mmCIF file of N, CA, C and O in Angstrom:
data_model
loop_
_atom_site.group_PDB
_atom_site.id
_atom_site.type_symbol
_atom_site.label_atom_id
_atom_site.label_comp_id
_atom_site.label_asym_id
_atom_site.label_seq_id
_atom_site.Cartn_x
_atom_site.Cartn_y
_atom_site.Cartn_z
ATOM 1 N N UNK A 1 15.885 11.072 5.743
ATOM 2 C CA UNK A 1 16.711 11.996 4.992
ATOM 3 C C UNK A 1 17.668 11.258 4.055
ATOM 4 O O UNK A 1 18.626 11.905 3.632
ATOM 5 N N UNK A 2 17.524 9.977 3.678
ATOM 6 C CA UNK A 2 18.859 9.562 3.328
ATOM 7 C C UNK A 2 17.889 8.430 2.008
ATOM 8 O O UNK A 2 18.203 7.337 1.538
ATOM 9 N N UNK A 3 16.786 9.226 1.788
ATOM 10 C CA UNK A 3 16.282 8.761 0.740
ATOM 11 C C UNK A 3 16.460 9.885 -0.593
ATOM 12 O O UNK A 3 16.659 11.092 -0.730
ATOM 13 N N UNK A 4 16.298 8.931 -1.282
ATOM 14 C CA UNK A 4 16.589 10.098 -2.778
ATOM 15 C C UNK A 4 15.911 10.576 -2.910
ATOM 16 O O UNK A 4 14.763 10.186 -3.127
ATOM 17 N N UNK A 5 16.481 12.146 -2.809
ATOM 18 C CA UNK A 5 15.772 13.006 -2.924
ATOM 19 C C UNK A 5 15.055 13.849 -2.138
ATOM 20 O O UNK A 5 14.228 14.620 -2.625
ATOM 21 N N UNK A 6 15.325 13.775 -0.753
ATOM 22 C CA UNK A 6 14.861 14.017 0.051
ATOM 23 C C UNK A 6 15.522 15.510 0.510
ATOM 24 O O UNK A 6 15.025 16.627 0.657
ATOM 25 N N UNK A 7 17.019 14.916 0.679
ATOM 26 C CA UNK A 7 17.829 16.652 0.845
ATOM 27 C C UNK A 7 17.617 17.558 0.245
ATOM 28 O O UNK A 7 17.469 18.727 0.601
ATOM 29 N N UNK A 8 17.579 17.018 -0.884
ATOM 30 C CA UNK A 8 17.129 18.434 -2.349
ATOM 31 C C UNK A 8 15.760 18.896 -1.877
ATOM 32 O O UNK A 8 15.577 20.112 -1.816
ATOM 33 N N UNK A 9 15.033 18.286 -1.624
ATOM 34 C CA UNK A 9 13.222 18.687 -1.546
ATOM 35 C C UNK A 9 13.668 19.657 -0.289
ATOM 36 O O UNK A 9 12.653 20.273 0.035
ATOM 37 N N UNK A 10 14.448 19.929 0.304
ATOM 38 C CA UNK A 10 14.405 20.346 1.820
ATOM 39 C C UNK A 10 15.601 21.726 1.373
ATOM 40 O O UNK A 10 15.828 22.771 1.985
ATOM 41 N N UNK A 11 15.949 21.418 0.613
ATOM 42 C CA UNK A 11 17.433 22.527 0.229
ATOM 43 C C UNK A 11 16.221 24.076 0.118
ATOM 44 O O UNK A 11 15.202 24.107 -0.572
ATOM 45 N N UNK A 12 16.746 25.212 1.013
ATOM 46 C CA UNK A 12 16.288 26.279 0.956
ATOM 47 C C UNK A 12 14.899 26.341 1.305
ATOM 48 O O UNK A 12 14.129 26.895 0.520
ATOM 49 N N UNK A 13 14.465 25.837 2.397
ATOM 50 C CA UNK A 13 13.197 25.610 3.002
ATOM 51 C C UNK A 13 13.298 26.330 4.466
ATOM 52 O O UNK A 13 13.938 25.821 5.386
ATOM 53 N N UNK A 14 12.681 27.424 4.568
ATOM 54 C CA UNK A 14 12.927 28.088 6.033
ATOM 55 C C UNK A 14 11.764 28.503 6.730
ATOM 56 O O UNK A 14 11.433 29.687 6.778
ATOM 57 N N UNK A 15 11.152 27.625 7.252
ATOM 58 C CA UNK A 15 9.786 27.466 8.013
ATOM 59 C C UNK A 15 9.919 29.083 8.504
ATOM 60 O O UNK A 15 9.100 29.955 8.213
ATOM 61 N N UNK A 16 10.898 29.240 9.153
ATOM 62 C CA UNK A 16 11.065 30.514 9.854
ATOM 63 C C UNK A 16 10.767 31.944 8.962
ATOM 64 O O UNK A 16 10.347 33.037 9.341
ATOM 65 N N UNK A 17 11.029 31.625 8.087
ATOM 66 C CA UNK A 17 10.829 32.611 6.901
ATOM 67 C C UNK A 17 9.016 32.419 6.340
ATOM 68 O O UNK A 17 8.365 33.460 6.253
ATOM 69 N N UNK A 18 8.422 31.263 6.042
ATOM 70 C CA UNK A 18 7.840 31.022 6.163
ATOM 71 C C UNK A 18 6.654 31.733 7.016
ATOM 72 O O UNK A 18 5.772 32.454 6.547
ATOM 73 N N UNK A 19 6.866 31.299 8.618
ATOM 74 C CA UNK A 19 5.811 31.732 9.484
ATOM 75 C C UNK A 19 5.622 33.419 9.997
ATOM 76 O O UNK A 19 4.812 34.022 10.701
ATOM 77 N N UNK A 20 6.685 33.731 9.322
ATOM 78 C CA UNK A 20 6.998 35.458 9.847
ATOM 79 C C UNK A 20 5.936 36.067 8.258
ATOM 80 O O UNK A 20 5.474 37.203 8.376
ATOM 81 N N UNK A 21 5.691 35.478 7.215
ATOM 82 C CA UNK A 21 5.194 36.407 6.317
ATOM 83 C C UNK A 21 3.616 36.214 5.904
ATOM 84 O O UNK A 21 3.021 35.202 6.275
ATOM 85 N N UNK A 22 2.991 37.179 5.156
ATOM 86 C CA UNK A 22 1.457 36.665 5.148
ATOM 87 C C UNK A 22 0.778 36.570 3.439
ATOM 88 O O UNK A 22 1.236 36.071 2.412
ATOM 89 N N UNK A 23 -0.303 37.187 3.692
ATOM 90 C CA UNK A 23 -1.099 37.089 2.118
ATOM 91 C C UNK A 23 -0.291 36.337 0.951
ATOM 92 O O UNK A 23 0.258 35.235 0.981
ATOM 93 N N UNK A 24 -0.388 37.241 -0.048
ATOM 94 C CA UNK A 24 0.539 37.251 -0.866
ATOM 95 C C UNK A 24 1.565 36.603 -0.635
ATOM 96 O O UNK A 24 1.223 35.432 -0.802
ATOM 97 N N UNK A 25 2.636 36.627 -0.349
ATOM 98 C CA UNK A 25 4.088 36.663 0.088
ATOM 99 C C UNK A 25 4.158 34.838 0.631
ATOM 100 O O UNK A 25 4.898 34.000 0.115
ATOM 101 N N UNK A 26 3.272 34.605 1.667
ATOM 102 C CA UNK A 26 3.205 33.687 2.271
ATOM 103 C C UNK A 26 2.879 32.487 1.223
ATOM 104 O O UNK A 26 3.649 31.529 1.156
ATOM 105 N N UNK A 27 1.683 32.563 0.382
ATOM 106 C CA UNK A 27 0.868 31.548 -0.590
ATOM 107 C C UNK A 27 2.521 31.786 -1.366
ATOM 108 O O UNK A 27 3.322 30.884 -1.122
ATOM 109 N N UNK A 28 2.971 32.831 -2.174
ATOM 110 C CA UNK A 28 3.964 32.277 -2.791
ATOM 111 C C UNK A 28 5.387 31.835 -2.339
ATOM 112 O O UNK A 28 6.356 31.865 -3.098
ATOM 113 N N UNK A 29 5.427 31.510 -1.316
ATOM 114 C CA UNK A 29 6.644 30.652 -1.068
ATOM 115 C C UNK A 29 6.131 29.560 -0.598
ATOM 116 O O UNK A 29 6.708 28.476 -0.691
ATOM 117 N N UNK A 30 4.780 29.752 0.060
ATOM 118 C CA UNK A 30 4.481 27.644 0.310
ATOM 119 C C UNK A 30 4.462 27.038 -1.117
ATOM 120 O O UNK A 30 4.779 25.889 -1.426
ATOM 121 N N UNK A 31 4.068 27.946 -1.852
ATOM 122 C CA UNK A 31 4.008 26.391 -3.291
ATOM 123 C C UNK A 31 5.192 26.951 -3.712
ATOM 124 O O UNK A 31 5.162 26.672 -4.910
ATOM 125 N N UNK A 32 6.407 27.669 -3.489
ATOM 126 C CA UNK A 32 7.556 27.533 -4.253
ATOM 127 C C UNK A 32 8.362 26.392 -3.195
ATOM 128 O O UNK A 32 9.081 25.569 -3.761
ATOM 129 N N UNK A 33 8.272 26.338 -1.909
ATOM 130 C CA UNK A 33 8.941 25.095 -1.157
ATOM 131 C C UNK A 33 7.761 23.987 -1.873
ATOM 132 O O UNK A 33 8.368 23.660 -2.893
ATOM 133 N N UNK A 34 6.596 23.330 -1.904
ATOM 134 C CA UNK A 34 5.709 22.759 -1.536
ATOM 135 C C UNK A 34 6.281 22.190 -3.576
ATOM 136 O O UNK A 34 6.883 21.137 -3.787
ATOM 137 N N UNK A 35 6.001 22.889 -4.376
ATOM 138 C CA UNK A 35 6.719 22.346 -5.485
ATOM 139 C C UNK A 35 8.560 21.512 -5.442
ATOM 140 O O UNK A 35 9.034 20.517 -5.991
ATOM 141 N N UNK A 36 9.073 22.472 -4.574
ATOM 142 C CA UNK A 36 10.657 21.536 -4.768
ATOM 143 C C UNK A 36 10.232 19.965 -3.782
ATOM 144 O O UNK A 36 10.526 18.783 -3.961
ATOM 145 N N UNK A 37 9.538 20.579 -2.876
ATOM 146 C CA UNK A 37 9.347 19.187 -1.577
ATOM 147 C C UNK A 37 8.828 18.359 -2.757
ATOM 148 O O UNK A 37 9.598 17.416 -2.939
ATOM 149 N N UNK A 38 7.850 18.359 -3.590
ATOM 150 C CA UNK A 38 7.097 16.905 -4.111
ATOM 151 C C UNK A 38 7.792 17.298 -5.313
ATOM 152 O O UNK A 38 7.019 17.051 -6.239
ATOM 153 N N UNK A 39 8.957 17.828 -5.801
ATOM 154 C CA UNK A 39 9.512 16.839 -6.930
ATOM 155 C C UNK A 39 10.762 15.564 -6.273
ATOM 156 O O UNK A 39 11.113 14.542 -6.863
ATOM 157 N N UNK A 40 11.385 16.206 -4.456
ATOM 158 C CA UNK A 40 11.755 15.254 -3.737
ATOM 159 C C UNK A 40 11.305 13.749 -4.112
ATOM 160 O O UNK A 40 11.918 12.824 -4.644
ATOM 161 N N UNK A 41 9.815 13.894 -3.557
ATOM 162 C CA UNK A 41 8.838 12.844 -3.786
ATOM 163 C C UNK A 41 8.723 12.104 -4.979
ATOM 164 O O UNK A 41 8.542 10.898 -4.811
ATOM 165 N N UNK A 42 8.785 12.538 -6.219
ATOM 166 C CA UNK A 42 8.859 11.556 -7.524
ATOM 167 C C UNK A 42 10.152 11.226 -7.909
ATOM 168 O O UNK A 42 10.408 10.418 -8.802
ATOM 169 N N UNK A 43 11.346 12.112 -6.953
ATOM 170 C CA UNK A 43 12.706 10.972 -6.904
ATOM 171 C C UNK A 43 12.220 9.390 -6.430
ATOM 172 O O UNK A 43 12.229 8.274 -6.950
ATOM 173 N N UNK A 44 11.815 9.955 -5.194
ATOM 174 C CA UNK A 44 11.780 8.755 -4.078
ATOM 175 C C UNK A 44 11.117 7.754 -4.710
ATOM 176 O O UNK A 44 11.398 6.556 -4.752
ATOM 177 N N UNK A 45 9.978 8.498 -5.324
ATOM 178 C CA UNK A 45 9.034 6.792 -6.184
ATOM 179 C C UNK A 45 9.743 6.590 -7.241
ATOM 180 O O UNK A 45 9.728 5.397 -7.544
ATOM 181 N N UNK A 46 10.551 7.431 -8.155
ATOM 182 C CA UNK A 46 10.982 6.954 -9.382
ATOM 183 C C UNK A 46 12.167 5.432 -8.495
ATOM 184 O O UNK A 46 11.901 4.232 -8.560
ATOM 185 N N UNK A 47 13.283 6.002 -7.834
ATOM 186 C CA UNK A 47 13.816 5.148 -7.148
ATOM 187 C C UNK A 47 12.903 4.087 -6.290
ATOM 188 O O UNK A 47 13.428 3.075 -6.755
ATOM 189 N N UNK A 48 12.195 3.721 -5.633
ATOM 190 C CA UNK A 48 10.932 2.780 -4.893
ATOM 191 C C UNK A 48 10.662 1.854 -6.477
ATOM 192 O O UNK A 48 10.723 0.633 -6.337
ATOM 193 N N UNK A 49 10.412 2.306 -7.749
ATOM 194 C CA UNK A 49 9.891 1.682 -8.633
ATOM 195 C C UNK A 49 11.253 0.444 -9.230
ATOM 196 O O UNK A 49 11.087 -0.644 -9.782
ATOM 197 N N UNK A 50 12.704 1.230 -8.806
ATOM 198 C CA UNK A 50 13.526 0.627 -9.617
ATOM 199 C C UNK A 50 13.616 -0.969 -8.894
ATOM 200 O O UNK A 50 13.915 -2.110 -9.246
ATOM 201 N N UNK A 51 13.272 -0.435 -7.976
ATOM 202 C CA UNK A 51 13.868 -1.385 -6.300
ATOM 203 C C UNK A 51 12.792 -2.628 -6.692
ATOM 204 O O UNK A 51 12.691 -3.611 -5.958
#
């Protein structure tokens, strides 16, 4: 957690919310978390690259 970018990728992520919904509803909030989680991820490598 204490990599860049990591808190943000995780900010407003509620598995719980998540596992309670279906069809529809469900596909669009995994790629609305699943998009913030991997722009987390091109913090972390942009920072990994500086290093």
């Amino acid at each position: 957690m204490k990599l860049p970018g990591m808190m943000q990728s995780m900010k407003g992520m509620s598995m719980e919310k998540l596992q309670s919904s279906q069809g529809d509803e469900f596909d669009a909030m995994f790629l609305d978390m699943m998009i913030k989680h991997h722009r987390g991820a091109l913090a972390m490598a942009q920072d990994a690259i500086k290093k």
